[in-house]
Amino acid sequence: MSRTDAADLQEAIGAAITEKREFFRTAGEYRDDGCYVVSRRGADSTGNAKVFDDFENLVRLYDRLPAEFTAADVGRTGITGSRRHMLVRHFGEHPAFDCRISCRNPLTAVKESSESDESTSEASASSESVGTGESADATAD
């Protein structure tokens, strides 16, 4: 491989590793050192960013949140100030998280997979009771 080709490859790899992706209100950036940074789109100050050791730490934070969560729920993990709201928005905007913003005041997000799981279990309970003539809420003696 020529030196020029190696330099081009190194630049391409560096760009892939340090990718910054902008969404409607937030941005996510993979840094050279492996960190993942969530920031307000277009903001330059560190007060508008939260640095995670890697993307998996952000995923673990998301997994610990309830099916419906607010900035207060994010704050219980130790994240303070406006970063809590920024993370709620990022979860709603980033395609890796099956989540949507359900309310703007207070800012609330709902995990889509848990919502569909609940409706699926309710539907199956209703369909099971149709054949027996019992209601889905009936309890065994």
XYZ file of C-alpha atoms in Angstrom:
141
model
C 0.000 0.000 0.000
C 1.362 3.391 -0.886
C 1.862 6.088 1.708
C -0.865 8.196 0.079
C -3.324 5.293 0.127
C -2.478 4.617 3.789
C -3.046 8.282 4.680
C -6.403 8.234 2.852
C -7.401 5.051 4.682
C -6.344 6.509 8.033
C -8.437 9.618 7.379
C -11.470 7.523 6.387
C -11.157 5.359 9.513
C -10.760 8.431 11.714
C -13.893 9.982 10.229
C -15.866 6.782 10.842
C -14.670 6.508 14.438
C -15.357 10.160 15.293
C -18.731 10.359 13.628
C -21.065 13.151 14.768
C -24.722 12.704 13.993
C -27.159 15.565 14.392
C -30.835 15.105 15.104
C -33.627 17.675 15.539
C -32.534 19.069 18.935
C -29.605 16.886 19.979
C -26.426 15.412 18.543
C -24.419 12.304 19.306
C -20.687 12.029 18.730
C -18.352 9.047 18.849
C -14.891 10.304 19.851
C -11.464 8.844 19.071
C -11.032 7.734 22.682
C -14.233 5.630 22.533
C -16.408 8.113 24.417
C -19.915 8.967 23.289
C -21.068 12.559 23.778
C -24.676 13.723 23.782
C -25.000 17.457 23.193
C -27.520 20.081 22.234
C -27.461 20.505 18.488
C -25.319 23.473 17.539
C -24.199 24.231 21.119
C -20.509 24.712 21.888
C -20.331 24.894 25.677
C -19.649 21.866 27.876
C -22.738 22.751 29.908
C -24.749 21.519 26.936
C -23.115 18.083 26.746
C -22.944 14.806 28.648
C -19.964 12.504 28.082
C -20.340 8.727 28.465
C -17.373 6.328 28.557
C -18.930 4.594 25.545
C -22.264 4.220 23.779
C -23.042 1.083 25.807
C -23.135 3.175 29.013
C -25.866 5.306 27.441
C -27.743 2.135 26.462
C -27.479 0.835 30.050
C -28.870 4.140 31.355
C -31.798 3.866 28.948
C -32.445 0.241 29.948
C -32.670 1.241 33.645
C -35.346 3.859 32.971
C -39.033 2.945 33.379
C -41.337 2.365 30.384
C -42.481 5.995 30.649
C -39.902 8.444 31.952
C -39.244 12.135 32.508
C -36.192 14.270 33.171
C -36.707 13.604 36.893
C -36.233 9.867 36.254
C -33.000 10.581 34.372
C -31.937 12.826 37.277
C -32.202 9.903 39.698
C -29.152 8.425 37.948
C -27.027 11.397 39.046
C -27.332 13.522 35.913
C -28.210 17.113 36.784
C -29.511 20.308 35.246
C -30.604 20.716 31.662
C -28.629 17.611 30.654
C -31.537 15.510 31.983
C -33.941 17.043 29.449
C -31.339 16.805 26.706
C -30.995 13.050 27.311
C -34.766 12.503 27.267
C -34.855 14.259 23.895
C -31.846 12.278 22.622
C -33.509 8.973 23.518
C -36.585 10.111 21.581
C -34.558 11.199 18.532
C -31.865 8.521 18.218
C -32.951 5.490 16.140
C -31.076 3.057 18.435
C -33.688 3.712 21.135
C -37.233 2.462 20.575
C -38.690 5.519 22.240
C -40.753 8.608 21.465
C -41.565 11.892 23.163
C -45.158 11.607 24.378
C -45.547 14.944 26.173
C -43.653 18.238 26.110
C -44.717 19.558 29.507
C -43.470 17.861 31.533
C -41.065 16.398 28.981
C -41.971 12.717 28.922
C -40.787 9.815 26.781
C -42.347 6.397 26.291
C -40.477 3.253 25.332
C -42.333 1.908 22.308
C -41.450 -1.759 22.852
C -42.943 -1.779 26.357
C -46.089 -0.066 25.086
C -46.585 -2.704 22.364
C -45.810 -5.512 24.846
C -48.568 -4.245 27.161
C -51.126 -3.968 24.363
C -50.146 -7.436 23.099
C -50.645 -9.011 26.536
C -53.969 -7.183 26.973
C -55.134 -8.380 23.551
C -54.165 -11.988 24.273
C -55.940 -11.877 27.648
C -59.087 -10.575 25.939
C -58.959 -13.217 23.209
C -58.453 -16.023 25.768
C -61.568 -14.974 27.663
C -63.774 -14.874 24.539
C -64.023 -18.655 24.233
C -64.796 -19.275 27.930
C -67.424 -16.613 28.466
C -65.384 -15.175 31.346
C -64.061 -11.649 31.501
C -60.303 -11.025 31.297
C -60.479 -9.570 34.820
C -62.063 -12.651 36.410
C -60.025 -14.310 39.134
C -59.803 -17.999 39.987
C -61.361 -19.219 43.216
